[in-house]
GROMACS .gro file of C-alpha atoms in nm:
model
  404
    1MET     CA    1   9.575  -5.100   3.630
    2ILE     CA    2   9.744  -4.773   3.530
    3LEU     CA    3   9.803  -4.912   3.183
    4GLU     CA    4   9.450  -5.030   3.152
    5ASN     CA    5   9.320  -4.695   3.244
    6ILE     CA    6   9.553  -4.532   2.984
    7LYS     CA    7   9.436  -4.774   2.723
    8ALA     CA    8   9.062  -4.699   2.802
    9GLY     CA    9   9.127  -4.334   2.780
   10VAL     CA   10   9.317  -4.360   2.451
   11ASP     CA   11   9.033  -4.584   2.304
   12THR     CA   12   8.778  -4.339   2.410
   13LEU     CA   13   8.957  -4.053   2.257
   14PHE     CA   14   9.025  -4.252   1.937
   15ILE     CA   15   8.658  -4.349   1.876
   16MET     CA   16   8.538  -3.996   1.982
   17LEU     CA   17   8.767  -3.836   1.713
   18GLY     CA   18   8.614  -4.079   1.460
   19ALA     CA   19   8.258  -3.972   1.582
   20ILE     CA   20   8.349  -3.601   1.540
   21MET     CA   21   8.485  -3.663   1.180
   22ILE     CA   22   8.168  -3.844   1.077
   23LEU     CA   23   7.955  -3.583   1.236
   24ALA     CA   24   8.141  -3.335   1.020
   25MET     CA   25   8.044  -3.544   0.722
   26HIS     CA   26   7.681  -3.449   0.783
   27ALA     CA   27   7.790  -3.098   0.680
   28GLY     CA   28   7.907  -3.261   0.370
   29PHE     CA   29   7.581  -3.419   0.302
   30ALA     CA   30   7.411  -3.081   0.352
   31PHE     CA   31   7.637  -2.881   0.111
   32LEU     CA   32   7.637  -3.158  -0.150
   33GLU     CA   33   7.263  -3.133  -0.156
   34LEU     CA   34   7.263  -2.757  -0.131
   35GLY     CA   35   7.491  -2.726  -0.434
   36THR     CA   36   7.297  -2.971  -0.638
   37VAL     CA   37   6.941  -2.864  -0.581
   38ARG     CA   38   6.782  -2.543  -0.734
   39GLU     CA   39   6.838  -2.212  -0.545
   40LYS     CA   40   6.468  -2.221  -0.412
   41ASN     CA   41   6.548  -2.538  -0.210
   42GLN     CA   42   6.885  -2.474  -0.062
   43VAL     CA   43   6.765  -2.373   0.292
   44ASN     CA   44   6.560  -2.685   0.297
   45ALA     CA   45   6.859  -2.903   0.238
   46LEU     CA   46   7.053  -2.734   0.524
   47VAL     CA   47   6.761  -2.757   0.778
   48LYS     CA   48   6.662  -3.115   0.677
   49ILE     CA   49   7.014  -3.268   0.739
   50LEU     CA   50   7.044  -3.109   1.079
   51VAL     CA   51   6.696  -3.182   1.217
   52ASP     CA   52   6.724  -3.538   1.064
   53PHE     CA   53   7.031  -3.597   1.262
   54SER     CA   54   6.857  -3.486   1.581
   55VAL     CA   55   6.562  -3.707   1.516
   56SER     CA   56   6.795  -3.996   1.440
   57THR     CA   57   6.977  -3.944   1.775
   58ILE     CA   58   6.644  -3.977   1.964
   59ALA     CA   59   6.544  -4.286   1.769
   60TYR     CA   60   6.879  -4.458   1.799
   61PHE     CA   61   6.933  -4.371   2.179
   62PHE     CA   62   6.596  -4.509   2.282
   63ILE     CA   63   6.532  -4.789   2.028
   64GLY     CA   64   6.784  -4.849   1.751
   65TYR     CA   65   7.109  -4.908   1.953
   66SER     CA   66   6.930  -5.158   2.181
   67LEU     CA   67   6.776  -5.341   1.886
   68ALA     CA   68   7.114  -5.375   1.718
   69TYR     CA   69   7.339  -5.455   2.015
   70GLY     CA   70   7.112  -5.543   2.309
   71LEU     CA   71   7.251  -5.248   2.509
   72ASN     CA   72   7.077  -4.957   2.673
   73PHE     CA   73   7.150  -4.657   2.890
   74TRP     CA   74   6.911  -4.725   3.175
   75MET     CA   75   7.158  -4.702   3.448
   76ASP     CA   76   7.315  -4.425   3.661
   77ALA     CA   77   7.577  -4.200   3.538
   78GLU     CA   78   7.849  -4.363   3.747
   79GLN     CA   79   7.807  -4.690   3.566
   80LEU     CA   80   7.795  -4.509   3.232
   81ALA     CA   81   8.122  -4.336   3.300
   82THR     CA   82   8.321  -4.652   3.345
   83LYS     CA   83   8.620  -4.703   3.124
   84ASN     CA   84   8.622  -4.329   3.048
   85GLY     CA   85   8.264  -4.356   2.915
   86PHE     CA   86   8.385  -4.567   2.620
   87GLU     CA   87   8.054  -4.728   2.559
   88LEU     CA   88   7.886  -4.389   2.552
   89VAL     CA   89   8.121  -4.262   2.287
   90LYS     CA   90   8.097  -4.590   2.100
   91PHE     CA   91   7.718  -4.521   2.078
   92PHE     CA   92   7.799  -4.167   1.949
   93PHE     CA   93   8.022  -4.315   1.682
   94LEU     CA   94   7.763  -4.571   1.555
   95LEU     CA   95   7.493  -4.301   1.568
   96THR     CA   96   7.680  -4.101   1.313
   97PHE     CA   97   7.660  -4.413   1.091
   98ALA     CA   98   7.291  -4.459   1.152
   99ALA     CA   99   7.211  -4.088   1.086
  100ALA     CA  100   7.367  -4.133   0.741
  101ILE     CA  101   7.062  -4.323   0.639
  102PRO     CA  102   6.817  -4.030   0.625
  103ALA     CA  103   7.105  -3.806   0.492
  104ILE     CA  104   7.144  -4.038   0.208
  105ILE     CA  105   6.772  -4.057   0.133
  106SER     CA  106   6.737  -3.681   0.165
  107GLY     CA  107   6.938  -3.628  -0.155
  108GLY     CA  108   6.712  -3.860  -0.361
  109ILE     CA  109   6.383  -3.708  -0.252
  110ALA     CA  110   6.492  -3.347  -0.252
  111GLU     CA  111   6.285  -3.054  -0.387
  112ARG     CA  112   5.939  -3.216  -0.348
  113ALA     CA  113   5.903  -3.415  -0.025
  114LYS     CA  114   5.704  -3.278   0.271
  115PHE     CA  115   5.921  -3.207   0.576
  116ASN     CA  116   5.737  -3.364   0.872
  117PRO     CA  117   5.654  -3.698   0.713
  118GLN     CA  118   6.024  -3.730   0.631
  119LEU     CA  119   6.111  -3.671   0.990
  120LEU     CA  120   5.870  -3.944   1.101
  121ALA     CA  121   6.031  -4.181   0.831
  122THR     CA  122   6.368  -4.094   0.980
  123PHE     CA  123   6.250  -4.200   1.327
  124LEU     CA  124   6.107  -4.531   1.195
  125LEU     CA  125   6.407  -4.617   0.969
  126VAL     CA  126   6.674  -4.531   1.233
  127GLY     CA  127   6.479  -4.678   1.513
  128PHE     CA  128   6.377  -5.008   1.354
  129ILE     CA  129   6.472  -5.078   0.991
  130TYR     CA  130   6.859  -4.984   0.981
  131PRO     CA  131   6.948  -5.138   1.318
  132LEU     CA  132   6.791  -5.456   1.229
  133PHE     CA  133   7.049  -5.535   0.957
  134GLU     CA  134   7.323  -5.342   1.151
  135GLY     CA  135   7.283  -5.588   1.431
  136MET     CA  136   7.270  -5.885   1.204
  137ALA     CA  137   7.600  -5.779   1.036
  138TRP     CA  138   7.802  -5.618   1.318
  139ASN     CA  139   7.669  -5.789   1.635
  140PRO     CA  140   7.793  -6.154   1.642
  141THR     CA  141   7.546  -6.235   1.920
  142HIS     CA  142   7.243  -6.076   1.752
  143PHE     CA  143   6.920  -6.249   1.820
  144SER     CA  144   6.883  -6.339   1.451
  145GLY     CA  145   7.190  -6.565   1.454
  146PHE     CA  146   7.262  -6.429   1.103
  147GLN     CA  147   7.646  -6.442   1.126
  148VAL     CA  148   7.639  -6.784   1.288
  149TRP     CA  149   7.426  -6.913   1.008
  150ILE     CA  150   7.649  -6.749   0.736
  151LYS     CA  151   7.961  -6.896   0.876
  152SER     CA  152   7.825  -7.249   0.906
  153PHE     CA  153   7.707  -7.223   0.547
  154THR     CA  154   7.998  -7.056   0.386
  155GLY     CA  155   8.287  -7.106   0.628
  156GLU     CA  156   8.334  -6.734   0.678
  157ASP     CA  157   8.140  -6.442   0.828
  158PHE     CA  158   7.974  -6.174   0.615
  159HIS     CA  159   8.241  -5.906   0.611
  160ASP     CA  160   8.175  -5.533   0.608
  161PHE     CA  161   8.434  -5.341   0.784
  162ALA     CA  162   8.300  -4.997   0.755
  163GLY     CA  163   7.958  -5.019   0.603
  164SER     CA  164   7.957  -5.040   0.221
  165VAL     CA  165   7.646  -5.265   0.269
  166VAL     CA  166   7.532  -5.197   0.622
  167VAL     CA  167   7.515  -4.814   0.572
  168HIS     CA  168   7.548  -4.725   0.210
  169ALA     CA  169   7.364  -5.002   0.027
  170VAL     CA  170   7.093  -5.007   0.294
  171GLY     CA  171   7.044  -4.627   0.272
  172GLY     CA  172   7.048  -4.629  -0.116
  173TRP     CA  173   6.802  -4.916  -0.140
  174ILE     CA  174   6.557  -4.765   0.131
  175ALA     CA  175   6.580  -4.451  -0.094
  176LEU     CA  176   6.467  -4.603  -0.407
  177PRO     CA  177   6.114  -4.693  -0.311
  178ALA     CA  178   6.085  -4.343  -0.155
  179ILE     CA  179   6.191  -4.186  -0.485
  180LEU     CA  180   5.950  -4.397  -0.681
  181LEU     CA  181   5.657  -4.326  -0.447
  182LEU     CA  182   5.712  -3.960  -0.463
  183GLY     CA  183   5.746  -3.937  -0.842
  184ALA     CA  184   5.953  -3.689  -1.042
  185ARG     CA  185   5.979  -3.327  -0.976
  186SER     CA  186   5.714  -3.115  -1.161
  187GLY     CA  187   5.832  -3.044  -1.522
  188ARG     CA  188   6.131  -3.267  -1.501
  189TYR     CA  189   5.998  -3.516  -1.768
  190ARG     CA  190   5.800  -3.354  -2.048
  191LYS     CA  191   5.507  -3.505  -2.238
  192ASP     CA  192   5.714  -3.492  -2.557
  193GLY     CA  193   5.970  -3.720  -2.391
  194LYS     CA  194   6.235  -3.463  -2.333
  195VAL     CA  195   6.416  -3.425  -2.004
  196ALA     CA  196   6.418  -3.068  -1.848
  197ALA     CA  197   6.773  -2.996  -1.725
  198HIS     CA  198   6.800  -2.896  -1.360
  199PRO     CA  199   7.165  -2.815  -1.335
  200PRO     CA  200   7.343  -2.779  -0.996
  201SER     CA  201   7.266  -2.438  -0.849
  202ASN     CA  202   7.613  -2.391  -0.699
  203VAL     CA  203   7.901  -2.604  -0.804
  204PRO     CA  204   8.144  -2.454  -0.537
  205PHE     CA  205   7.906  -2.568  -0.262
  206LEU     CA  206   7.860  -2.904  -0.428
  207ALA     CA  207   8.247  -2.934  -0.430
  208LEU     CA  208   8.273  -2.823  -0.073
  209GLY     CA  209   8.029  -3.088   0.036
  210ALA     CA  210   8.217  -3.348  -0.158
  211TRP     CA  211   8.543  -3.244   0.002
  212ILE     CA  212   8.405  -3.249   0.354
  213LEU     CA  213   8.266  -3.599   0.297
  214THR     CA  214   8.594  -3.720   0.159
  215VAL     CA  215   8.799  -3.590   0.449
  216GLY     CA  216   8.558  -3.724   0.706
  217TRP     CA  217   8.549  -4.069   0.539
  218PHE     CA  218   8.892  -4.147   0.671
  219GLY     CA  219   8.734  -4.130   1.016
  220PHE     CA  220   8.442  -4.340   0.882
  221ASN     CA  221   8.675  -4.618   0.766
  222VAL     CA  222   8.989  -4.596   0.985
  223MET     CA  223   8.810  -4.548   1.307
  224SER     CA  224   8.584  -4.831   1.237
  225ALA     CA  225   8.858  -5.032   1.417
  226GLN     CA  226   8.702  -4.878   1.726
  227THR     CA  227   9.011  -4.938   1.951
  228ILE     CA  228   9.362  -4.796   1.897
  229ASP     CA  229   9.522  -5.142   1.899
  230LYS     CA  230   9.327  -5.243   1.597
  231ILE     CA  231   9.407  -4.931   1.381
  232SER     CA  232   9.548  -5.017   1.035
  233GLY     CA  233   9.729  -4.805   0.786
  234LEU     CA  234   9.610  -5.050   0.519
  235VAL     CA  235   9.254  -4.912   0.572
  236ALA     CA  236   9.368  -4.556   0.527
  237ILE     CA  237   9.573  -4.620   0.212
  238ASN     CA  238   9.306  -4.837   0.056
  239SER     CA  239   9.055  -4.564   0.120
  240LEU     CA  240   9.295  -4.313  -0.047
  241MET     CA  241   9.342  -4.529  -0.346
  242ALA     CA  242   8.959  -4.601  -0.387
  243MET     CA  243   8.896  -4.225  -0.356
  244VAL     CA  244   9.155  -4.163  -0.631
  245GLY     CA  245   9.025  -4.432  -0.851
  246GLY     CA  246   8.661  -4.311  -0.807
  247THR     CA  247   8.768  -3.953  -0.890
  248LEU     CA  248   8.938  -4.059  -1.209
  249GLY     CA  249   8.651  -4.281  -1.307
  250GLY     CA  250   8.391  -4.009  -1.247
  251TRP     CA  251   8.613  -3.757  -1.436
  252PHE     CA  252   8.700  -3.979  -1.737
  253PHE     CA  253   8.358  -4.152  -1.791
  254GLY     CA  254   8.168  -3.839  -1.700
  255LYS     CA  255   8.357  -3.654  -1.974
  256ASN     CA  256   8.502  -3.388  -1.744
  257ASP     CA  257   8.159  -3.307  -1.584
  258ALA     CA  258   8.201  -3.129  -1.251
  259GLY     CA  259   7.922  -3.315  -1.080
  260PHE     CA  260   8.050  -3.657  -1.185
  261SER     CA  261   8.407  -3.553  -1.106
  262TYR     CA  262   8.311  -3.469  -0.748
  263ASN     CA  263   8.074  -3.761  -0.691
  264GLY     CA  264   8.338  -3.998  -0.827
  265PRO     CA  265   8.558  -3.997  -0.508
  266LEU     CA  266   8.235  -4.061  -0.304
  267ALA     CA  267   8.153  -4.361  -0.519
  268GLY     CA  268   8.501  -4.507  -0.465
  269LEU     CA  269   8.484  -4.447  -0.096
  270VAL     CA  270   8.141  -4.610  -0.064
  271ALA     CA  271   8.272  -4.919  -0.249
  272ILE     CA  272   8.586  -4.952  -0.039
  273CYS     CA  273   8.433  -4.944   0.305
  274ALA     CA  274   8.354  -5.307   0.326
  275GLY     CA  275   8.698  -5.448   0.227
  276SER     CA  276   8.919  -5.166   0.317
  277ASP     CA  277   9.087  -5.379   0.583
  278LEU     CA  278   9.147  -5.677   0.357
  279MET     CA  279   9.245  -5.560   0.005
  280HIS     CA  280   9.583  -5.476  -0.158
  281PRO     CA  281   9.585  -5.101  -0.251
  282LEU     CA  282   9.595  -5.203  -0.618
  283GLY     CA  283   9.272  -5.374  -0.572
  284ALA     CA  284   9.129  -5.082  -0.390
  285LEU     CA  285   9.234  -4.862  -0.681
  286PHE     CA  286   9.036  -5.091  -0.927
  287VAL     CA  287   8.742  -5.104  -0.701
  288GLY     CA  288   8.727  -4.720  -0.671
  289LEU     CA  289   8.776  -4.681  -1.049
  290SER     CA  290   8.497  -4.921  -1.136
  291ALA     CA  291   8.264  -4.752  -0.877
  292GLY     CA  292   8.319  -4.418  -1.030
  293ALA     CA  293   8.234  -4.554  -1.381
  294LEU     CA  294   7.937  -4.745  -1.237
  295PHE     CA  295   7.793  -4.430  -1.088
  296VAL     CA  296   7.822  -4.232  -1.411
  297PHE     CA  297   7.661  -4.498  -1.628
  298ILE     CA  298   7.371  -4.590  -1.398
  299PHE     CA  299   7.300  -4.231  -1.291
  300THR     CA  300   7.275  -4.134  -1.670
  301LEU     CA  301   7.048  -4.428  -1.741
  302GLU     CA  302   6.832  -4.361  -1.435
  303GLN     CA  303   6.779  -3.996  -1.516
  304ASN     CA  304   6.750  -4.012  -1.893
  305ARG     CA  305   6.622  -4.349  -1.999
  306TRP     CA  306   6.439  -4.494  -1.690
  307LYS     CA  307   6.309  -4.142  -1.581
  308ILE     CA  308   6.373  -4.194  -1.213
  309ASP     CA  309   6.417  -3.851  -1.061
  310ASP     CA  310   6.683  -3.932  -0.809
  311VAL     CA  311   6.818  -3.585  -0.750
  312LEU     CA  312   7.165  -3.655  -0.619
  313GLY     CA  313   7.186  -4.016  -0.765
  314VAL     CA  314   7.180  -4.177  -0.418
  315TRP     CA  315   7.061  -4.512  -0.550
  316PRO     CA  316   7.356  -4.565  -0.790
  317LEU     CA  317   7.600  -4.383  -0.552
  318HIS     CA  318   7.511  -4.550  -0.230
  319GLY     CA  319   7.287  -4.843  -0.322
  320LEU     CA  320   7.471  -4.985  -0.630
  321CYS     CA  321   7.824  -4.890  -0.531
  322GLY     CA  322   7.751  -5.014  -0.180
  323VAL     CA  323   7.651  -5.351  -0.318
  324TRP     CA  324   7.964  -5.350  -0.540
  325GLY     CA  325   8.173  -5.283  -0.233
  326GLY     CA  326   8.014  -5.575  -0.048
  327ILE     CA  327   8.082  -5.812  -0.345
  328ALA     CA  328   8.425  -5.664  -0.412
  329ALA     CA  329   8.532  -5.750  -0.059
  330GLY     CA  330   8.477  -6.111  -0.139
  331ILE     CA  331   8.683  -6.085  -0.458
  332PHE     CA  332   8.973  -5.865  -0.390
  333GLY     CA  333   9.001  -5.961  -0.024
  334GLN     CA  334   9.126  -6.308  -0.140
  335LYS     CA  335   9.482  -6.395  -0.095
  336VAL     CA  336   9.520  -6.492  -0.458
  337LEU     CA  337   9.451  -6.128  -0.538
  338GLY     CA  338   9.683  -5.981  -0.285
  339GLY     CA  339   9.430  -5.957  -0.007
  340LEU     CA  340   9.451  -6.080   0.354
  341GLY     CA  341   9.197  -6.361   0.292
  342GLY     CA  342   8.952  -6.490   0.553
  343VAL     CA  343   8.655  -6.377   0.343
  344SER     CA  344   8.411  -6.571   0.126
  345LEU     CA  345   8.249  -6.452  -0.197
  346THR     CA  346   7.941  -6.660  -0.119
  347ALA     CA  347   7.898  -6.506   0.224
  348GLN     CA  348   7.935  -6.154   0.072
  349LEU     CA  349   7.669  -6.231  -0.198
  350ILE     CA  350   7.422  -6.364   0.053
  351GLY     CA  351   7.479  -6.095   0.314
  352THR     CA  352   7.461  -5.815   0.049
  353ALA     CA  353   7.130  -5.968  -0.092
  354VAL     CA  354   6.978  -5.986   0.246
  355ALA     CA  355   7.061  -5.626   0.309
  356VAL     CA  356   6.898  -5.515  -0.022
  357ILE     CA  357   6.579  -5.723   0.056
  358ILE     CA  358   6.543  -5.577   0.405
  359ALA     CA  359   6.603  -5.213   0.270
  360LEU     CA  360   6.365  -5.247  -0.016
  361LEU     CA  361   6.090  -5.390   0.213
  362GLY     CA  362   6.160  -5.144   0.494
  363GLY     CA  363   6.159  -4.852   0.258
  364THR     CA  364   5.846  -4.966   0.073
  365ILE     CA  365   5.646  -5.016   0.402
  366VAL     CA  366   5.755  -4.697   0.573
  367TYR     CA  367   5.717  -4.469   0.278
  368GLY     CA  368   5.418  -4.644   0.142
  369ALA     CA  369   5.241  -4.617   0.483
  370LEU     CA  370   5.326  -4.244   0.513
  371LYS     CA  371   5.210  -4.181   0.158
  372LEU     CA  372   4.876  -4.338   0.234
  373ILE     CA  373   4.824  -4.177   0.579
  374LEU     CA  374   5.005  -3.834   0.564
  375GLY     CA  375   5.112  -3.787   0.208
  376LEU     CA  376   5.468  -3.750   0.100
  377ARG     CA  377   5.467  -3.485  -0.159
  378MET     CA  378   5.438  -3.113  -0.134
  379ASP     CA  379   5.142  -2.922  -0.272
  380PRO     CA  380   5.217  -2.819  -0.647
  381GLU     CA  381   5.207  -2.452  -0.549
  382ASP     CA  382   5.453  -2.502  -0.263
  383GLU     CA  383   5.682  -2.717  -0.491
  384TYR     CA  384   5.674  -2.438  -0.746
  385ALA     CA  385   5.755  -2.176  -0.499
  386GLY     CA  386   6.026  -2.387  -0.346
  387ALA     CA  387   6.074  -2.555  -0.016
  388ASP     CA  388   6.266  -2.266   0.125
  389LEU     CA  389   5.972  -2.023   0.111
  390SER     CA  390   5.687  -2.267   0.165
  391ILE     CA  391   5.835  -2.457   0.454
  392HIS     CA  392   6.098  -2.230   0.607
  393HIS     CA  393   5.963  -1.891   0.504
  394VAL     CA  394   6.316  -1.764   0.405
  395SER     CA  395   6.523  -1.775   0.092
  396ALA     CA  396   6.908  -1.868   0.083
  397THR     CA  397   6.994  -1.533  -0.079
  398PRO     CA  398   6.722  -1.278  -0.002
  399ASP     CA  399   6.913  -1.009  -0.180
  400SER     CA  400   6.615  -0.931  -0.402
  401GLU     CA  401   6.436  -0.760  -0.119
  402LYS     CA  402   6.423  -0.392  -0.200
  403THR     CA  403   6.261  -0.264   0.128
  404TRP     CA  404   6.568  -0.330   0.350
   0.00000   0.00000   0.00000
């Protein structure tokens, strides 16, 4: 009994530390966006990430967690506190994953989206769309019977250890219709076919955001074990190798561009989440390197040729690198390539495709309805003035005031 109590306490502490590390990642999302957008939209980036997290908590507590896992908190505190409150802290941990969905989307729709309609979108996405696929992938007893069907068809479960597909691909593919429905920022694409450059406003803050995300990611991946007895150093080293590979890919193929260099490790870490518990470190290095290159090439095409104004490149970074991560788990997780095995490429392809379909449909329905009913885009005058002054009535650096 004493050993069981100690185990419960250690497990609770373990998963709580993971939740705190991922909570800190939301500061990384905020500073990554702050450093990338123009100076007149920096305050908006900071406020949006914080308030989105709060709305996500309400949506996930009352609706999303129950939809995904069939669990709720409608019981007295004595029951909730059993096993050191492990189930409560597990909710906290999984909430930080769920809240990454609007944080991802935020970077794609930055600088021209209305504030309140996005909060409503956050509630709907975290309450209903995200937990639908989350439960399908991570709850073996989910009402959809998704994993049971996948295993009967392919011989293996759909495998996504830490969310390449469940979190990142879903977030990135939800963001795509939102970006398209909003349209490009004013003046971004000129009538003569030229692209107006909007360089990062603050590279040090962009770098700080990337570093915070990178450090927190080791909680994102390693603590996905959820209990101390399942912790794996393989996950940590694979995450490290993918981060390094992504950095080198972003730096090399991005031709020493600072933005690509600092988004490279994020691309690698997105891609390694799914198979971080299966791959050999050399496989993880290749997955990260290829993800860094993928981000550079697709972001460049997206911005310059396809004229999709995805401000932080969230569709290639999270959507496409997440898809690559789901598929890569089915390739480099195989024993023939040094992995642990127990994974099927067919299962990975099916599960990843289903995630993309749900995300695209969910994003189109939610943002399409909001555009029709409330409108998604700021007024041209407000967009020109910037979200900081038009929405929050303060600038990030009000040193131009002469009356103080």
